[in-house]
XYZ file of C-alpha atoms in Angstrom:
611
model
C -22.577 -15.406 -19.804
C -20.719 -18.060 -21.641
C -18.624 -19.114 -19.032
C -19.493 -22.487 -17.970
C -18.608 -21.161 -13.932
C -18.495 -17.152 -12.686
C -15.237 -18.143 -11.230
C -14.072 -18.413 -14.855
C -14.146 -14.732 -14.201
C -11.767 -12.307 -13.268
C -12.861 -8.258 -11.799
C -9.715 -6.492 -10.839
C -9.877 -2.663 -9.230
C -7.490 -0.523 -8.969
C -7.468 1.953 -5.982
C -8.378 4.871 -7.689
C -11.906 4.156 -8.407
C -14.389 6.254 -6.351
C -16.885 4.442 -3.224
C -19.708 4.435 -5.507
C -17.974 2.750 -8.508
C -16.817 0.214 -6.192
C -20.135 -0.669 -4.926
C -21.643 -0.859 -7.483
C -18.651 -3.095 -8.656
C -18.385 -5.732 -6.198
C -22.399 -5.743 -5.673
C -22.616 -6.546 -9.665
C -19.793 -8.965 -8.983
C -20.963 -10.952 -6.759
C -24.506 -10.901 -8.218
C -22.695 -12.811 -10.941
C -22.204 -14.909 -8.386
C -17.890 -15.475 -7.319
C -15.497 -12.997 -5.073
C -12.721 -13.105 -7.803
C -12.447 -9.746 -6.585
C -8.628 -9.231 -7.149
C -7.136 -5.300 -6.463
C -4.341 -3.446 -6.095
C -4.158 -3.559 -2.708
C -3.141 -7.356 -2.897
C -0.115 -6.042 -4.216
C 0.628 -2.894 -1.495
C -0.556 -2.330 1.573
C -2.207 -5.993 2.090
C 0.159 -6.713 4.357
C -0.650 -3.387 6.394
C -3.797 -4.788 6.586
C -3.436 -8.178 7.613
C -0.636 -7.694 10.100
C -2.530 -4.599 12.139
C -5.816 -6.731 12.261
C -4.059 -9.774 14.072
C -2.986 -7.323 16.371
C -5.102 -4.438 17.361
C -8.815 -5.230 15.575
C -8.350 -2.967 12.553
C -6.581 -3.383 9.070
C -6.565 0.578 8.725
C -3.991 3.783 10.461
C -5.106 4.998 13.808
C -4.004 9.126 13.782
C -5.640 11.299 11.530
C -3.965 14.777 10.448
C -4.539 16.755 13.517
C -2.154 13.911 15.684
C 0.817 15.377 13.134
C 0.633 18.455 14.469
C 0.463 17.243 18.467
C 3.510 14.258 17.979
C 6.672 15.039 19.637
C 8.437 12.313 17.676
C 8.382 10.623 13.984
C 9.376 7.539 12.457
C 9.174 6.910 9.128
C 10.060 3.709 8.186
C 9.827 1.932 4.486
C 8.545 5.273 2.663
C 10.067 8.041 0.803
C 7.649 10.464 1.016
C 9.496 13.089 -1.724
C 8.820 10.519 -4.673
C 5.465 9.068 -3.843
C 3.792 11.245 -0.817
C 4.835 14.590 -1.788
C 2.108 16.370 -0.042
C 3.040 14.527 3.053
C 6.801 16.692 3.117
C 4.921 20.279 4.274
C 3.469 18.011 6.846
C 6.340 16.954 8.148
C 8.075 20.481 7.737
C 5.666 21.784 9.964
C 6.031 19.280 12.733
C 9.775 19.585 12.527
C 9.809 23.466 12.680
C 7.580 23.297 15.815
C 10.283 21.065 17.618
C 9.113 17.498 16.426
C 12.174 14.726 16.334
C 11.869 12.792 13.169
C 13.966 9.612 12.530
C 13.930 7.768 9.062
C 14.461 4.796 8.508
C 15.476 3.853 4.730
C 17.915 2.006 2.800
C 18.895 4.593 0.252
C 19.043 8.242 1.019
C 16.652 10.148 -0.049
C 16.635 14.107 -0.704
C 12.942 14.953 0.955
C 14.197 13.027 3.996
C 17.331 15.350 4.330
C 16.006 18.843 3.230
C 12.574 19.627 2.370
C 12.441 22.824 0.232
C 8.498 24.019 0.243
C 8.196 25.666 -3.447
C 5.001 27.540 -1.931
C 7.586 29.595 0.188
C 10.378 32.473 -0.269
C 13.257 30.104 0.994
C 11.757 27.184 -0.977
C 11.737 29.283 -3.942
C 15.230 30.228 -3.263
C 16.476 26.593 -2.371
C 16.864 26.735 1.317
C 15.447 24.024 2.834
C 14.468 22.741 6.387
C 16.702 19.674 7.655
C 13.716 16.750 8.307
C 15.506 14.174 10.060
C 17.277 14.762 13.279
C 18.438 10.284 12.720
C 19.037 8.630 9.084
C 19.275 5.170 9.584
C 20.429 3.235 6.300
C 18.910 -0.252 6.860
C 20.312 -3.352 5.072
C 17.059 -3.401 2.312
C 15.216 -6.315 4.879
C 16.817 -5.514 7.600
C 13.874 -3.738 9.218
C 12.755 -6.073 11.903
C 16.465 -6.604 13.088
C 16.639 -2.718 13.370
C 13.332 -2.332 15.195
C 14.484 -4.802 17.617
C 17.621 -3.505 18.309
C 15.884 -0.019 19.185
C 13.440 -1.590 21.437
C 16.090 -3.677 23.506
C 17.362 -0.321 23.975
C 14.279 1.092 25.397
C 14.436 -1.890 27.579
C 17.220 -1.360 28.450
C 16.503 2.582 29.573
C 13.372 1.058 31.511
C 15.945 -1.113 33.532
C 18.121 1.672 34.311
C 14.974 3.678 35.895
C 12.164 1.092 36.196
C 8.686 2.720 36.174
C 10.116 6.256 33.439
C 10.015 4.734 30.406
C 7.431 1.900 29.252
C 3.808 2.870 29.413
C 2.886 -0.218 32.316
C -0.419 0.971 32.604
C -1.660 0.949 29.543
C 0.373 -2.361 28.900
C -1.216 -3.905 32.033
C -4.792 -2.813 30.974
C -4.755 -2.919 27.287
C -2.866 -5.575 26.151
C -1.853 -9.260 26.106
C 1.229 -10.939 25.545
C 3.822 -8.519 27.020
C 5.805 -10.895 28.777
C 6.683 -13.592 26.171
C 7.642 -10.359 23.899
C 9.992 -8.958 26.352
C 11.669 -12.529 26.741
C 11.702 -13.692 22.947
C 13.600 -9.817 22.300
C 16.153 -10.791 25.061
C 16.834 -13.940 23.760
C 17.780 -12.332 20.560
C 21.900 -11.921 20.248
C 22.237 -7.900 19.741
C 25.350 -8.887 17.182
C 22.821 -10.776 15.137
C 20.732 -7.632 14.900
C 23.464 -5.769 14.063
C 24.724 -7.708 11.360
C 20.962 -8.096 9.652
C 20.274 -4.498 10.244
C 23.546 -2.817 8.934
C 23.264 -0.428 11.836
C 25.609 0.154 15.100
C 25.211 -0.019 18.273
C 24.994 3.446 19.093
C 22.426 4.194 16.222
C 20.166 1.919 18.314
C 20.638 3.670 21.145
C 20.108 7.408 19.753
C 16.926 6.236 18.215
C 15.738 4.871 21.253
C 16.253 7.981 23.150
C 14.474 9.817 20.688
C 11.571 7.528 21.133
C 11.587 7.862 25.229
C 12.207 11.001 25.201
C 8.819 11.917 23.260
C 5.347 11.785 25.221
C 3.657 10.734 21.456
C 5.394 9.078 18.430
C 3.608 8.324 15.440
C 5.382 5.557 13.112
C 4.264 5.821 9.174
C 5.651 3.155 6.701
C 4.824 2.171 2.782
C 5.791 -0.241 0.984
C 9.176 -0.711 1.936
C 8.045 -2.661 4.745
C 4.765 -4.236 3.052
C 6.526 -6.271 0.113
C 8.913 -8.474 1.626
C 8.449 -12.280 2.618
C 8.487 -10.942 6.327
C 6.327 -8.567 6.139
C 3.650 -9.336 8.469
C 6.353 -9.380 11.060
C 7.713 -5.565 9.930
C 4.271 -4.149 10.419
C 3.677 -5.848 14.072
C 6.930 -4.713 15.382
C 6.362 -1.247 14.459
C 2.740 -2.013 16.420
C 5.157 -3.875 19.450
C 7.511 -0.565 19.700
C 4.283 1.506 19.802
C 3.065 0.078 22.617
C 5.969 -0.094 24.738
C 5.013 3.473 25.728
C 1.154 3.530 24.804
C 1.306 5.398 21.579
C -2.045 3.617 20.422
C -5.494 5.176 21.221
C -3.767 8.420 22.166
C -3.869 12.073 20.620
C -0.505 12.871 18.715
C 0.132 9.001 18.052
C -0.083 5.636 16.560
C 0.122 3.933 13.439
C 0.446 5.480 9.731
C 0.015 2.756 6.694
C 0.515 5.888 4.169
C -1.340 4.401 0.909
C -0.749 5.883 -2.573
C -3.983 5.501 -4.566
C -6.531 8.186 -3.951
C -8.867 5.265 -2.821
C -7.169 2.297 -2.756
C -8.622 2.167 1.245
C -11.723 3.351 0.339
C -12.169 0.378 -2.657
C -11.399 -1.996 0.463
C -13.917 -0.420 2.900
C -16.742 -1.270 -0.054
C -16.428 -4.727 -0.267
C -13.548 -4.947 -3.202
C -11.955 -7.957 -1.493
C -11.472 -11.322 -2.350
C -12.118 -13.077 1.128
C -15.189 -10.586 2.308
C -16.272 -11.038 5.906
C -19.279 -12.938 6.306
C -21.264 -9.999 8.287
C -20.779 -8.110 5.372
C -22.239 -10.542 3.103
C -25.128 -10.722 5.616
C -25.618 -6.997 5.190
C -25.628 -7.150 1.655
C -27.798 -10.080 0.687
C -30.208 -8.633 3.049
C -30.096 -5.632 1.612
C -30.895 -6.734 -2.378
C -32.117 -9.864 -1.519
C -29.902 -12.314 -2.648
C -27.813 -15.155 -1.412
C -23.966 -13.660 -2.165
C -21.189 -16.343 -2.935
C -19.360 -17.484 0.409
C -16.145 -19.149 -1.003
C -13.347 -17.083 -1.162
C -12.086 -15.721 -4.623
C -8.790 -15.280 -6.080
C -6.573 -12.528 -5.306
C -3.726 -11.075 -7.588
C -1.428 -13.863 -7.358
C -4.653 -16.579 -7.792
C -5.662 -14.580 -10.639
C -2.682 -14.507 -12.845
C -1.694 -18.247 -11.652
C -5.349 -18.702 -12.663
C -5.276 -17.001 -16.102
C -2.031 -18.810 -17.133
C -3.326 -22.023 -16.592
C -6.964 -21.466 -18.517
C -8.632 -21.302 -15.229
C -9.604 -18.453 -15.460
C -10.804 -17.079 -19.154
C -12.110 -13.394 -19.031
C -10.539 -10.475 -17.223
C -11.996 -6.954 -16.578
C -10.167 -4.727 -15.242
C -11.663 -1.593 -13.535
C -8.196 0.905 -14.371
C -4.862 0.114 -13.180
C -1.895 -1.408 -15.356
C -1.991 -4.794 -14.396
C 0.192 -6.334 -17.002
C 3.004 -3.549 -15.723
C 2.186 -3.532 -12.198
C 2.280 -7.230 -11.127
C 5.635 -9.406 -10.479
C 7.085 -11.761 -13.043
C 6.139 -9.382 -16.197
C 6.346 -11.697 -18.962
C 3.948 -14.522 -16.815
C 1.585 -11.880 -16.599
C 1.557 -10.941 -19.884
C 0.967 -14.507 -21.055
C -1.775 -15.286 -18.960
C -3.813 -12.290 -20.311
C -2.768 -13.426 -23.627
C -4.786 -16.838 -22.320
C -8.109 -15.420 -21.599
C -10.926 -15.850 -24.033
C -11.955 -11.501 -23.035
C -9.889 -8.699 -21.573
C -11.533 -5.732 -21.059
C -10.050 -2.775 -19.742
C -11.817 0.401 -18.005
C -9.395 3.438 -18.647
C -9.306 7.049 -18.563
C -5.932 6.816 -20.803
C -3.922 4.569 -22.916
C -1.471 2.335 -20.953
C 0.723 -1.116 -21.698
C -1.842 -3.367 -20.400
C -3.856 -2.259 -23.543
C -1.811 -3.983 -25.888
C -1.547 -7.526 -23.903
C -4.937 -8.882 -24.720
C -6.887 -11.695 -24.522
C -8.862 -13.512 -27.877
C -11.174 -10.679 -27.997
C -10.296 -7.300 -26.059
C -12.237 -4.450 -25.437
C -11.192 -0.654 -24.066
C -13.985 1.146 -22.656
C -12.809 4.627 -21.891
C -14.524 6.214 -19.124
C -14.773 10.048 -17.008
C -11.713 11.269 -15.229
C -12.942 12.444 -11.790
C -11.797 16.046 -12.654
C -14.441 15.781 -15.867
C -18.107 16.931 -14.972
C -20.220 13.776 -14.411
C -23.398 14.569 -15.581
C -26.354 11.858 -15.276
C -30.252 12.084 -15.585
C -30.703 13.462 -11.786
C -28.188 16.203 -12.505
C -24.234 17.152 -11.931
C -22.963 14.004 -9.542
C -20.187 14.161 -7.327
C -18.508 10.392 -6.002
C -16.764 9.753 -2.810
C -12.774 9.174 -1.120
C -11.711 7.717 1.424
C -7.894 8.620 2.293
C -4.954 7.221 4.828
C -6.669 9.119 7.845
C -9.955 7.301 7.316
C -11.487 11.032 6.080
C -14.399 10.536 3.463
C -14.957 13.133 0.997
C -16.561 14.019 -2.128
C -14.725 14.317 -5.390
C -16.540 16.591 -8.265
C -15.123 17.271 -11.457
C -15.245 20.862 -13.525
C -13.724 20.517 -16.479
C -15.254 19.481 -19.760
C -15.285 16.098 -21.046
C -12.787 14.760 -23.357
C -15.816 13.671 -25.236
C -19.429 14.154 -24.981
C -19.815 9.913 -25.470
C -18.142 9.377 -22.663
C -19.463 7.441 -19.557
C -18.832 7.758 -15.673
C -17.355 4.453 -14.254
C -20.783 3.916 -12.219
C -22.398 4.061 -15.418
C -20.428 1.452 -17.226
C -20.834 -1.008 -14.196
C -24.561 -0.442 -14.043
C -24.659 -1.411 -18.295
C -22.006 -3.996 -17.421
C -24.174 -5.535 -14.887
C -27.656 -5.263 -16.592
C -25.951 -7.293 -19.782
C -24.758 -9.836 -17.955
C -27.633 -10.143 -14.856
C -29.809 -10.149 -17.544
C -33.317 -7.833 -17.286
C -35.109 -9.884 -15.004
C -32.660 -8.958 -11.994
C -33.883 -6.937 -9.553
C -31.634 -4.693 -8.866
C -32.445 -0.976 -10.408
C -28.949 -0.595 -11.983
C -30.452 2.748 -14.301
C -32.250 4.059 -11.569
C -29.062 4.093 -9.420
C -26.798 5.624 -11.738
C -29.144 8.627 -12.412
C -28.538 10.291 -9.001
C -25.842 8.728 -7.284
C -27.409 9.830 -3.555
C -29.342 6.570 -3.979
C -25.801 4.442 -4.470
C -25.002 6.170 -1.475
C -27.962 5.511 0.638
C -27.333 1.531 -0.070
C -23.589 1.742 1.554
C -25.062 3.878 4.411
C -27.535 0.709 5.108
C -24.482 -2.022 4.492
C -21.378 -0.347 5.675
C -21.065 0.646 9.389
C -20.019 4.262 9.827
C -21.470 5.725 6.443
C -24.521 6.500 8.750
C -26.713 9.342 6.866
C -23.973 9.657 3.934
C -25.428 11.775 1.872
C -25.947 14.480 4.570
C -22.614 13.922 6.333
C -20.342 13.785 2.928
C -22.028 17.576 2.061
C -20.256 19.048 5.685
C -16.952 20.849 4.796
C -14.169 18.483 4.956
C -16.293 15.426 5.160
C -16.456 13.258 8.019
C -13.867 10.469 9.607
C -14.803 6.930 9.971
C -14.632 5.420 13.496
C -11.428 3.388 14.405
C -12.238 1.166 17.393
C -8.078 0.707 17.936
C -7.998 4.909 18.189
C -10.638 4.585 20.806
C -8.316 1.686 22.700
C -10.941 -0.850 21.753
C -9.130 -3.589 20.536
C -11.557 -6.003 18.356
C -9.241 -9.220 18.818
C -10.420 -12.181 20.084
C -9.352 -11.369 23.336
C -10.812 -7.609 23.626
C -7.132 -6.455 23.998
C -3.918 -5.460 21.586
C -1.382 -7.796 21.016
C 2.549 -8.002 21.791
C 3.814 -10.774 18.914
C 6.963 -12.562 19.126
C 8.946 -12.477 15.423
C 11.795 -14.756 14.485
C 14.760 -12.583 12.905
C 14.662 -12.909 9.415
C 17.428 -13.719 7.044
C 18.685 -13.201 3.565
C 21.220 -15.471 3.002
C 23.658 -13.680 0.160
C 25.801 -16.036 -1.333
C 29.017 -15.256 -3.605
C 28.275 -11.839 -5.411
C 24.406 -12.141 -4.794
C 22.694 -8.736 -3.782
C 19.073 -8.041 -2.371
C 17.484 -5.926 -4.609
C 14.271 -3.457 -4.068
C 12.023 -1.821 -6.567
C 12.029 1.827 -6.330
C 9.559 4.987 -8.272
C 11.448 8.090 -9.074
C 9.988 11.660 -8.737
C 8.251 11.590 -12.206
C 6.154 8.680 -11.876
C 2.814 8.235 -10.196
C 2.540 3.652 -9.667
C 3.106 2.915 -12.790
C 2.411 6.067 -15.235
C 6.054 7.522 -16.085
C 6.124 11.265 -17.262
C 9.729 11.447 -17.830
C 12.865 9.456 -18.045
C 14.610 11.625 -15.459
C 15.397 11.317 -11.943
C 16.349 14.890 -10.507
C 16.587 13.653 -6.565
C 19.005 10.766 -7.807
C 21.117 12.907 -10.387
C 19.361 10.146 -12.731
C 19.169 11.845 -16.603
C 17.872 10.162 -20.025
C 16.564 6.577 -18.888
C 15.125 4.386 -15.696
C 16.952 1.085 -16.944
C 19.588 1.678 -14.281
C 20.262 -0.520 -10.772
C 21.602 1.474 -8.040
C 24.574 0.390 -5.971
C 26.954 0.644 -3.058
C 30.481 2.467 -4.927
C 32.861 0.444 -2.752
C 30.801 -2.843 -3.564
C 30.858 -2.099 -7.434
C 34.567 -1.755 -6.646
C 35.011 -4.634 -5.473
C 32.894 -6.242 -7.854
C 35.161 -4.793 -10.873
C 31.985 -2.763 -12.042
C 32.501 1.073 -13.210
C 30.130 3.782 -12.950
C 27.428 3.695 -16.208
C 29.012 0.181 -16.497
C 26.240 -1.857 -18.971
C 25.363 -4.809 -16.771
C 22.715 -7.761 -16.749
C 20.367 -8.475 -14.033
C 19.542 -12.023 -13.071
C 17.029 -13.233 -10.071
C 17.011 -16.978 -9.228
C 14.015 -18.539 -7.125
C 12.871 -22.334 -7.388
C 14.960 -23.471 -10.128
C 13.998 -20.527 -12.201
C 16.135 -17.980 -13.904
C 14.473 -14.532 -14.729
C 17.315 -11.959 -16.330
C 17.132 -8.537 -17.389
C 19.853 -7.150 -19.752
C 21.554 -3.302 -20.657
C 21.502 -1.544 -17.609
C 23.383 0.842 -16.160
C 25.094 0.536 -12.688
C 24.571 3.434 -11.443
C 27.463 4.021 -8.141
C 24.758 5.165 -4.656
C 24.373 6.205 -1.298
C 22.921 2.610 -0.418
C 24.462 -0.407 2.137
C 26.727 -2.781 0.875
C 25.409 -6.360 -0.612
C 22.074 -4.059 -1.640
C 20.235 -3.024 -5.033
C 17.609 -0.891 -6.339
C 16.418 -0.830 -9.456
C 13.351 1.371 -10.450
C 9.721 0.032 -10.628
C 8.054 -1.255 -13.114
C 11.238 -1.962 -14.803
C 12.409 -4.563 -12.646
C 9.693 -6.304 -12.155
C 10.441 -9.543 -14.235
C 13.068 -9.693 -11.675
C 9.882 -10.680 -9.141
C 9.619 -14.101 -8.621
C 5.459 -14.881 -8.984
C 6.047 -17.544 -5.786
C 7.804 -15.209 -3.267
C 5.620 -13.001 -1.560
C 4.331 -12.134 1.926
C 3.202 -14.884 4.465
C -0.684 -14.654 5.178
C -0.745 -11.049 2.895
C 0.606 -12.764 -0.510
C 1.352 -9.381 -1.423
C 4.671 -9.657 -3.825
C 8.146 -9.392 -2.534
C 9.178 -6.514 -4.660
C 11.792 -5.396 -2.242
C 13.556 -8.701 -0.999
C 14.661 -10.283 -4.719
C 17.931 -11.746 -4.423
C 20.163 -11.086 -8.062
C 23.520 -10.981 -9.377
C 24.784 -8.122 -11.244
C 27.432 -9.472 -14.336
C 28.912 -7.387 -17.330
C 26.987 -7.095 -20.261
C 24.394 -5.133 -21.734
């Protein structure tokens, strides 16, 4: 309240607070009257987001569970699903043993995406393990759009060879626009260029390609190994252009897969935590608490930590996450928290961002959603809303940690009737006692959370309707769009390397339980950089060499020092180094076009000697 703007004000969310929470958080937000509504999603799957709604209507996946189990082909692309998607592997185990092709595409190889062991079964138990991909493609790291051209001028090239068997002219004809000026701008492109940016041959194209004609449904899944480059936008619309060569949109057994991380980092989205909200939702909610919510655009991750460093921006609360850790440029982050008049932090545990604080600093430790959740209208339950678009309820069972501590709804509600003051109108108490009556407000703001409360109680939940799984396209033309993408490039100059940020198996974002690495034969510390064997030849490095890490963008020189090159299955002129750790690597300026969501895998470094 003694700000002299509410855009002196930061919120940030991160993705695992529940539908209610969230709500109640932006509703309180913007009741305070800005959309500096930054989240974790600005610094993921934004990107997914952005680049599907250009294209077919929707920023969200269009297959749900059941299509895994109809697809006769899968491509997973820019995910390892072993490290951060483990439940995702007995999925894919499944599809495989039923006959399912699977082709991954991924820059290092991973274990999960050679041999999947299931621990639940005998032959898990005992270490034999069911081959996942039938094609490994090792893609330069940002060489995804050259390699998902080079497959499709293969599939045009099959359609020439039989016109009328292979692309899906129908549904191109009826569904979509732009098909022609596609097909030219990939002819145009040299097929040695493609080969060069991707790292792959000629005849990998061609396998991959067969795989994908050959099948009557193909989903494609990706994570963030296509979502935090410069060029991402274009990553996620190819995927969307190679879909559609054969229809594999609006059809059981395929489509698109953003696979998110965060138990509800799409769910946080789908309740308003956004920085540029969409004026018919700001309709809905000003008409339904009768108030005039702010129009202008807020600031997103990037905006907020530019905004914070230069004492724009002077109090930051952050509903969980690690934002100090998790954002690029580590030690710009730090300072700009260091900037702010308040940080206050909403945490179920202890984490780095604690100890970067503002003049004053508060913690305010709240329920874990496996703790009971006990409020004046009885044992509450909150809401999910995962990849597949599936809402469902959430209810803790164990005890408390301590009997003082408050739900997340509850802190937003006291948050809100402090600084609204008590003449708002808005019942904040009354909500928070029975959390039905949260619910009943997103039912009357949010399409498809129709009659919540009755339809979250049904086993399993219920799915939220996907106008692009339907083949309703909500562009501006009523129809899904072929885009034409320039082939990017990452110029390497004399002993330069791309690097991308990795997680190991013992990590969940940014909380590390261990400093071991058992899929990567990685023992006793994370400070390591991964790296082709022949290139660390030829670059005079040994194996557990101590080397420094430098990243140069804009005149700026960001270096990290003592780590261990570490020799890897990876292609040549390419890096990874584990995340957080090498974030300060992350240049704060390069990030996604349109998304801004940070390049985390397309940093350009040198490795030297030293430690």
């Amino acid at each position: 309240r003694g700000l002299d703007s509410p855009d002196e004000a930061v919120f940030y969310t991160s993705g695992r607070t529940s539908n209610e929470a969230a709500f109640l958080y932006q509703l309180f937000v913007r009741q305070f009257g800005t959309n500096n509504l930054p989240d974790c999603s600005n610094m993921c799957h934004e990107s997914s987001g952005t680049g599907l709604t250009e294209v077919i209507g929707v920023g969200k996946g269009t297959v749900s569970l059941e299509d895994f189990e109809r697809a006769d082909a899968i491509f997973i692309i820019g995910q390892n699903p072993g490290t951060n998607h483990p439940r995702m592997l007995a999925t894919l185990q499944k599809a495989k043993r039923r006959g399912c092709r699977i082709v991954s595409i991924n820059p290092l190889k991973e274990a999960a995406l050679v041999k999947f062991a299931h621990p639940q079964e005998v032959k898990g138990m005992l270490g034999v393990g069911t081959p996942i991909s039938d094609m490994y493609l090792q893609v330069r790291v940002g060489g995804d759009v050259a390699a998902l051209k080079g497959i499709m001028k293969e599939v045009l090239a099959l359609e020439d060879k039989k016109p009328g068997s292979v692309l899906d002219h129908e549904f191109i004809a009826q569904y979509t626009d732009g098909f022609d000026a596609f097909r030219a701008g990939l002819e145009a492109v040299d097929m040695k260029d493609l080969l060069g940016e991707s790292g792959l041959t000629r005849e990998q194209f061609r396998r991959a390609a067969k795989i994908y004609a050959g099948a009557d449904r193909v989903i494609v899944c990706w994570a963030m190994g296509l979502t935090q480059h410069r060029f991402a936008i274009s990553n996620i619309q190819e995927i969307v252009n190679l879909l559609m060569l054969r229809g594999n949109i609006g059809k059981p057994g395929a489509g698109a897969c953003p696979v998110r991380g965060h138990s509800n980092v799409q769910g946080d989205r789908t309740m308003g935590i956004w920085e540029r909200p969409e004026a018919d939702f700001l309709d809905r909610l000003g008409e339904e608490f009768n108030f005039a919510p702010p129009r202008e655009h807020g600031l997103d991750t990037l905006g907020a930590m530019r905004a914070m460093h230069d004492g724009k921006a002077k109090a930051f609360i952050a509903m969980g996450g690690n934002f100090a850790v998790a954002t690029p440029d580590t030690p710009f982050a730090e300072e700009g928290l260091r900037r702010c008049r308040l940080t206050v932090q909403i945490s179920t545990k202890l984490n780095r961002s604690h100890l970067v604080t503002g003049e004053e600093a508060l913690i305010l430790p709240c329920l874990g959603r496996t703790e009971r959740d006990l409020q004046k209208g009885g044992a509450q339950f909150v809401t999910v809303e995962d990849s597949m678009r599936v809402v469902h309820r959430s209810q803790g069972r164990l005890s408390p940690a301590s009997e003082d501590l408050r739900s997340e709804p509850a802190i937003v509600a006291g948050m809100a009737r402090a600084a609204l003051g008590k003449k708002n109108p808005v019942r904040w108490e009354w909500l928070v006692e029975d959390y039905d009556r949260t619910r009943d407000h997103i039912a009357r703001v949010i399409p498809g959370f129709e009659e919540f409360n009755r339809r979250v109680r049904e086993p399993g939940g219920f799915v939220l309707p996907n106008s692009a799984h339907e083949r309703r396209f909500a562009t501006p033309g009523g129809k899904a769009l072929f885009t034409v993408h320039p082939l990017p490039r990452i110029e390497l100059g004399n002993g330069e390397f791309v690097m991308m940020t990795i997680r190991s198996h013992d990590q969940f974002n940014t909380t590390i339980y261990g400093l071991d690495d058992r899929y990567r034969g990685i023992s006793g510390g994370r400070r390591v950089v991964f790296l082709n064997a022949a290139e660390m030849k030829k670059q005079g490095l040994e194996a557990q060499q101590l080397v420094d890490l430098t990243s140069r963008f804009n005149g700026q020189t960001r270096t990290l020092r003592g780590f261990r090159a570490i020799p890897f299955d990876i292609p040549v002129r390419c890096a990874a180094t584990y995340y957080p750790e090498g974030n300060p690597l992350v240049p704060l300026d390069q990030f996604a076009e349109k998304s801004r969501t940070p390049a985390y895998k397309s940093v350009v470094i040198t490795v030297t000697p030293g430690g």
